[in-house]
C-alpha atoms as a PDB file:
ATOM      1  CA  UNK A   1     -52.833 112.286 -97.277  1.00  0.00           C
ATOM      2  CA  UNK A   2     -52.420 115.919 -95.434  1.00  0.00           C
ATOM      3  CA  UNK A   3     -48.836 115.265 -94.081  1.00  0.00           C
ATOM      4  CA  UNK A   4     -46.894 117.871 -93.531  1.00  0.00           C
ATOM      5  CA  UNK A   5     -43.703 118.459 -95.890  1.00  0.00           C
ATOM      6  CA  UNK A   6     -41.748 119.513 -92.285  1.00  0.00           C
ATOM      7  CA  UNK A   7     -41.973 120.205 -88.772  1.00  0.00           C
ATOM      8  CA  UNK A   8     -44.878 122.368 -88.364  1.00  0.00           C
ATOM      9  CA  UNK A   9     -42.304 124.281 -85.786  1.00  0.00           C
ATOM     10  CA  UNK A  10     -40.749 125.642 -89.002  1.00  0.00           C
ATOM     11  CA  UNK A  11     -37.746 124.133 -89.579  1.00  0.00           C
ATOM     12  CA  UNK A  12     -35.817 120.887 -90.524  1.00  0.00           C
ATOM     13  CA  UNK A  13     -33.264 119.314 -88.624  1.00  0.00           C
ATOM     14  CA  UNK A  14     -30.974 116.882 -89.624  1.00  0.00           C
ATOM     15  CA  UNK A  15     -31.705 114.699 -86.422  1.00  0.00           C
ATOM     16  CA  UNK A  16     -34.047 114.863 -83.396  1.00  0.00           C
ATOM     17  CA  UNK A  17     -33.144 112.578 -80.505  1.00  0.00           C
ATOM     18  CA  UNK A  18     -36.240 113.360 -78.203  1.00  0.00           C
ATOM     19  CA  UNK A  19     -38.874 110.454 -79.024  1.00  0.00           C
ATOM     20  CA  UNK A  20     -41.847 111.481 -77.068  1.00  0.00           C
ATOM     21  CA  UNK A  21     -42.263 114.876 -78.422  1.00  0.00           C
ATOM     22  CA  UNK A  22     -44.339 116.732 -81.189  1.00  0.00           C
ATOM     23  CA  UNK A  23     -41.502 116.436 -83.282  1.00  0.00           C
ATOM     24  CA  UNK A  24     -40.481 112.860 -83.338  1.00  0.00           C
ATOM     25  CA  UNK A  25     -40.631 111.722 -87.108  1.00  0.00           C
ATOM     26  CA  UNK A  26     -41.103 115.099 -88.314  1.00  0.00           C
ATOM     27  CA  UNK A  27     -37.697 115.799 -89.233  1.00  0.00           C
ATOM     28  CA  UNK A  28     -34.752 114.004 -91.557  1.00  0.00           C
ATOM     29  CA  UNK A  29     -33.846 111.535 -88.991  1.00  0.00           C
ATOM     30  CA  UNK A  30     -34.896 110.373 -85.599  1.00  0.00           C
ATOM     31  CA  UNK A  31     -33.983 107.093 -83.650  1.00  0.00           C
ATOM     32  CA  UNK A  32     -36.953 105.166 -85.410  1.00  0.00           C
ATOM     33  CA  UNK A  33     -34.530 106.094 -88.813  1.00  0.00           C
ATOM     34  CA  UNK A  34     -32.442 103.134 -87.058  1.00  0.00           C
ATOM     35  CA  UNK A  35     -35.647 100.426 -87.289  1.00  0.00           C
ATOM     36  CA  UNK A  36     -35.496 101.554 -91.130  1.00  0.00           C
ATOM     37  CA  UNK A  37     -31.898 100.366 -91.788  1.00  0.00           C
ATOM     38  CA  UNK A  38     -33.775  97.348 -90.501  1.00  0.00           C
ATOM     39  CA  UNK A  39     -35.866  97.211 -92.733  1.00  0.00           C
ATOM     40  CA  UNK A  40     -33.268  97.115 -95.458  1.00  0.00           C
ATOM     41  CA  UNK A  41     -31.512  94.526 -93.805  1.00  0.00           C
ATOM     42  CA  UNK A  42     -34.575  92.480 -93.803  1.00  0.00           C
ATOM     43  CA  UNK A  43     -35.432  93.151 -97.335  1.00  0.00           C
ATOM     44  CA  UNK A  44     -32.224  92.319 -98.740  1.00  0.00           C
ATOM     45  CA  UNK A  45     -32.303  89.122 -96.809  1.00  0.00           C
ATOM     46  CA  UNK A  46     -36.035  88.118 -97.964  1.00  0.00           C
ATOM     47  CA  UNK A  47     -35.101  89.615-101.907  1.00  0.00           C
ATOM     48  CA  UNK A  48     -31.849  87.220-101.496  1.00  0.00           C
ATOM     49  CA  UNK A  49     -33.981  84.181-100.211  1.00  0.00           C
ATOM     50  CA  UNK A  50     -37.318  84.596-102.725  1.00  0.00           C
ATOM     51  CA  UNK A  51     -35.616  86.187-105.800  1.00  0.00           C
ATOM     52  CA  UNK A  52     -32.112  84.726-106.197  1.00  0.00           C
ATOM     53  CA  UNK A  53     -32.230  85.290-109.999  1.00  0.00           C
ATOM     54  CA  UNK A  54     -33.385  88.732-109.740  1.00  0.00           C
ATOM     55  CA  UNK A  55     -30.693  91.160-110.501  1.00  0.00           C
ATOM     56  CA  UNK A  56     -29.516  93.418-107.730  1.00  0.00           C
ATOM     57  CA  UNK A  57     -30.834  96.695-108.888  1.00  0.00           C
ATOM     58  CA  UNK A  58     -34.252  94.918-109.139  1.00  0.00           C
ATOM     59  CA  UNK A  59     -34.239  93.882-105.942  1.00  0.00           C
ATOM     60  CA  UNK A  60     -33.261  97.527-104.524  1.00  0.00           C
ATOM     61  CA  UNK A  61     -36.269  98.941-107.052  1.00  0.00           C
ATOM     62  CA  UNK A  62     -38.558  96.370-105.003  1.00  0.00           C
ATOM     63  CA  UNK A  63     -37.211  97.055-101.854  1.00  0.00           C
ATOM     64  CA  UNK A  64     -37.767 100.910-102.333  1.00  0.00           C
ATOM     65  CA  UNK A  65     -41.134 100.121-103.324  1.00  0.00           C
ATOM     66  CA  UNK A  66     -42.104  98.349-100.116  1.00  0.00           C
ATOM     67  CA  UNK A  67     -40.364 100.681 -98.005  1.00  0.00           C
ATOM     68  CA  UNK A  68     -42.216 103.336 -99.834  1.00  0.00           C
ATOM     69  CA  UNK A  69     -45.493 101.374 -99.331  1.00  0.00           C
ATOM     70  CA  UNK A  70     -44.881 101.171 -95.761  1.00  0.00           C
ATOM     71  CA  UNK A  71     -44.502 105.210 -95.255  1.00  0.00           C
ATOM     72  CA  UNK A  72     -47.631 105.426 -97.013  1.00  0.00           C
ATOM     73  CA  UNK A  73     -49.571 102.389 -94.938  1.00  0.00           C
ATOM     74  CA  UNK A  74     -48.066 103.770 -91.388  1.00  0.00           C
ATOM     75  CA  UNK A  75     -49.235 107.099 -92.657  1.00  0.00           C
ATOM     76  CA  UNK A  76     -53.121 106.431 -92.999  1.00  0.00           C
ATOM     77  CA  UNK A  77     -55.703 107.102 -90.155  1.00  0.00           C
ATOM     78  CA  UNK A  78     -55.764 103.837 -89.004  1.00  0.00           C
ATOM     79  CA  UNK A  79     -51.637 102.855 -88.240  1.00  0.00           C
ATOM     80  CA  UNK A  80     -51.589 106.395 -86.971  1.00  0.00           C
ATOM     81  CA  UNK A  81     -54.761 105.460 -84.127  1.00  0.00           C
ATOM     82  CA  UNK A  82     -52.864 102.443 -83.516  1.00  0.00           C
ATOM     83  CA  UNK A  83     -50.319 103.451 -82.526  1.00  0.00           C
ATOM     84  CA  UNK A  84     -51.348 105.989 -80.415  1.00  0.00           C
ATOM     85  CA  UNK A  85     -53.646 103.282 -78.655  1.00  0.00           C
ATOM     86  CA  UNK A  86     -51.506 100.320 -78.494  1.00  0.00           C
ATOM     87  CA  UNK A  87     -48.163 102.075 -77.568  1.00  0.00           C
ATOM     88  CA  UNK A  88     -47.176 104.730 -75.751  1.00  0.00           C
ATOM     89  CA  UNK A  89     -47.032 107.593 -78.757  1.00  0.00           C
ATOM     90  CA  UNK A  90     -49.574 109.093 -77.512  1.00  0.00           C
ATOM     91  CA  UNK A  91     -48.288 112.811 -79.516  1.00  0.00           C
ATOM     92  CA  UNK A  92     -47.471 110.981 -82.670  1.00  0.00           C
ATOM     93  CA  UNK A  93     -49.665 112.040 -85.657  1.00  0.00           C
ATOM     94  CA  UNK A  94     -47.942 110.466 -88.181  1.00  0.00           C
ATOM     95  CA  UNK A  95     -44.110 111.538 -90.243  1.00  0.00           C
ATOM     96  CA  UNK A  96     -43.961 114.248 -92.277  1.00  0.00           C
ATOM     97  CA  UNK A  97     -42.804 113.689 -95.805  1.00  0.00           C
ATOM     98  CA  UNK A  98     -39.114 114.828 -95.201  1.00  0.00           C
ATOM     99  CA  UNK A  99     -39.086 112.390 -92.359  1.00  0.00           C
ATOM    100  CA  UNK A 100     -40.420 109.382 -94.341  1.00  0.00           C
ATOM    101  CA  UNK A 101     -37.855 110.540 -97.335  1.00  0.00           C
ATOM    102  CA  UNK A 102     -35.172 110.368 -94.564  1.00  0.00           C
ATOM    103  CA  UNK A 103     -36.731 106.594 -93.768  1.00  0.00           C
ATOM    104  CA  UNK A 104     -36.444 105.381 -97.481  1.00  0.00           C
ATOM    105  CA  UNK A 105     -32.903 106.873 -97.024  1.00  0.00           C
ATOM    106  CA  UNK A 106     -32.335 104.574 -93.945  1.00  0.00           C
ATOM    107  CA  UNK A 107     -33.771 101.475 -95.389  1.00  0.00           C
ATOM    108  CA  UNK A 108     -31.380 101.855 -98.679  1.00  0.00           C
ATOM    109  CA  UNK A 109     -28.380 102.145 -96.234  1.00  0.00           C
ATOM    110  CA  UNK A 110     -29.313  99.181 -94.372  1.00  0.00           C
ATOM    111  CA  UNK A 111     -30.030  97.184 -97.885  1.00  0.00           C
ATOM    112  CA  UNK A 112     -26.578  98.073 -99.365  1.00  0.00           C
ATOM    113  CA  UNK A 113     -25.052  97.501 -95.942  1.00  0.00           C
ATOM    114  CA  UNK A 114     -26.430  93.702 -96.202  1.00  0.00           C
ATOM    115  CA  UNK A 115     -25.460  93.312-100.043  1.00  0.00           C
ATOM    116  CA  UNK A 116     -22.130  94.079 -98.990  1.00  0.00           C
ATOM    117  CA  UNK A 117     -21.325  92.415 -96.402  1.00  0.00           C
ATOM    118  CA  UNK A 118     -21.531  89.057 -95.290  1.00  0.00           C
ATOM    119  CA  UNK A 119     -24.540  87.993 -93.678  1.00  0.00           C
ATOM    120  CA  UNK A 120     -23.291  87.169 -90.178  1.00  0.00           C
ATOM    121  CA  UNK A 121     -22.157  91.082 -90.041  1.00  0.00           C
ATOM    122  CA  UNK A 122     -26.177  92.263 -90.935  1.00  0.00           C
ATOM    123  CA  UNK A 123     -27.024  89.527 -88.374  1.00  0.00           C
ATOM    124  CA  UNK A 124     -25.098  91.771 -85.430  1.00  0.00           C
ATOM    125  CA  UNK A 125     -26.019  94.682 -86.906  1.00  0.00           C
ATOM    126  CA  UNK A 126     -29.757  94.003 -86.367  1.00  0.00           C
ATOM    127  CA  UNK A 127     -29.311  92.837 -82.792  1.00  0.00           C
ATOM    128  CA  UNK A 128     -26.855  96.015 -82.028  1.00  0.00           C
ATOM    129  CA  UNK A 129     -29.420  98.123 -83.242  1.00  0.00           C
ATOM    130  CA  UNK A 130     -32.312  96.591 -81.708  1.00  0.00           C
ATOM    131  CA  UNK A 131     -30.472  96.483 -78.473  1.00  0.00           C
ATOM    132  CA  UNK A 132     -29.334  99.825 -78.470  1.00  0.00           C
ATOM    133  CA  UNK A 133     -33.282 101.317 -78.873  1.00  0.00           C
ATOM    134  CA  UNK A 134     -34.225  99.525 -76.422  1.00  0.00           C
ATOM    135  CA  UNK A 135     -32.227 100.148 -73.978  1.00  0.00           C
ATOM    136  CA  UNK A 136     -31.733 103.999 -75.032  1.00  0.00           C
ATOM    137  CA  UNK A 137     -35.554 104.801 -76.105  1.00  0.00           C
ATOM    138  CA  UNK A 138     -37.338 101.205 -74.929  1.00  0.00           C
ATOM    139  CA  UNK A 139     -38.434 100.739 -78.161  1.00  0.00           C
ATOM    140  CA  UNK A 140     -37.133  98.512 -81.325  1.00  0.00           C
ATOM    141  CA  UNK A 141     -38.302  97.172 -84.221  1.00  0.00           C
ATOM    142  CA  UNK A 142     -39.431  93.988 -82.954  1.00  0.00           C
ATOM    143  CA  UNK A 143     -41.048  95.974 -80.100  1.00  0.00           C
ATOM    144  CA  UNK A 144     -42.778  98.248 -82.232  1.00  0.00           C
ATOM    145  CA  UNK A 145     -44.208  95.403 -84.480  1.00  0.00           C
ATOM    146  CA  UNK A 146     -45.833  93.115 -81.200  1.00  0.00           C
ATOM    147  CA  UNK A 147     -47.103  96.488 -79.560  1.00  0.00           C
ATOM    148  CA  UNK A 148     -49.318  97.043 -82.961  1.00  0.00           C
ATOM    149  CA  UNK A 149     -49.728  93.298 -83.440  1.00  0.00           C
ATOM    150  CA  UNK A 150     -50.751  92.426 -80.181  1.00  0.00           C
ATOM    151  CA  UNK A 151     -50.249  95.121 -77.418  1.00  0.00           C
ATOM    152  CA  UNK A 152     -48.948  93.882 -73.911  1.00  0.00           C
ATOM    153  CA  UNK A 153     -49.873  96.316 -71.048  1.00  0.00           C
ATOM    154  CA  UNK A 154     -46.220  95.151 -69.410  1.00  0.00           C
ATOM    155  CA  UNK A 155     -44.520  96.071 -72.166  1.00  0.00           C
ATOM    156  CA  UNK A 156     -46.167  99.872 -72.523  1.00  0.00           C
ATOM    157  CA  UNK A 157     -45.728 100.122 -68.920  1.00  0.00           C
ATOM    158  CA  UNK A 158     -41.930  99.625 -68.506  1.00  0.00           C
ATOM    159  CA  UNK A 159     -41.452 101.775 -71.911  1.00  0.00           C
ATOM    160  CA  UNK A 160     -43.643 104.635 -70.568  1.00  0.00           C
ATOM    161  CA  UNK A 161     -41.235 104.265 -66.968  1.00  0.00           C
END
């Protein structure tokens, strides 16, 4: 899909903390790598609710497979224009592959974290998390999924204040 493997600035970093730059989701970890461990916590929830017989290590092989799916969807042309129309990531041109690796890596943490504990703790976790973006980057998951949905100029106002 022409993604880069890294950072075209030639190198990786473990983490990079600036969100509107070039290099947002270009390296191993960024704050969006926090909406992933959502993701896990979601599809451990869902797997738990739809597929109660299923045996755990199925339901981690599923989960990788959406999460996979996902870095491949929000990867294409079209997610990538969205984006960049409906929100304010205006420099974002999609991950590179060592930043969607590090995403599949986020969204297994957040699955195991929800398998293991109970579900009231993967409950706070989401709303710490989603808290937290928003009011360190004004963004969050459930931000990020009505801004592609169905954009609201208030919204990418205050975020791009």
């Amino acid at each position: 899909m022409g993604r880069e493997l890294y950072c075209q600035c030639g190198y990786i970093k473990l983490w990079h903390g600036v969100v509107i730059s070039s290099e947002n989701s270009q390296h191993l970890f960024d704050w969006y790598t926090f909406t992933h461990i959502l993701h896990g916590l979601g599809f451990f929830a869902l797997l738990s609710l739809f597929g109660k017989k299923l045996p755990f290590h199925t339901k981690l092989l599923i989960a990788i497979f959406l999460e996979s799916s996902w870095e491949v969807f929000e990867n294409t042309e079209y997610v990538i224009n969205r984006y960049r129309e409906a929100t304010i990531a205006l420099d974002y041109y999609g991950d590179s592959v060592v930043n969607s690796l590090g995403d599949v890596f986020a969204m297994i943490v957040g699955f195991l974290f929800a398998q293991r504990y109970k579900i009231w703790l993967s409950l706070l976790l989401f709303l710490l998390i989603e808290i937290a973006l928003i009011m360190i980057i004004k963004d969050s998951l459930l931000l990020n999924i009505i801004m592609l949905i169905y954009p609201i100029d208030a919204i990418k106002l205050w975020q791009a204040s």
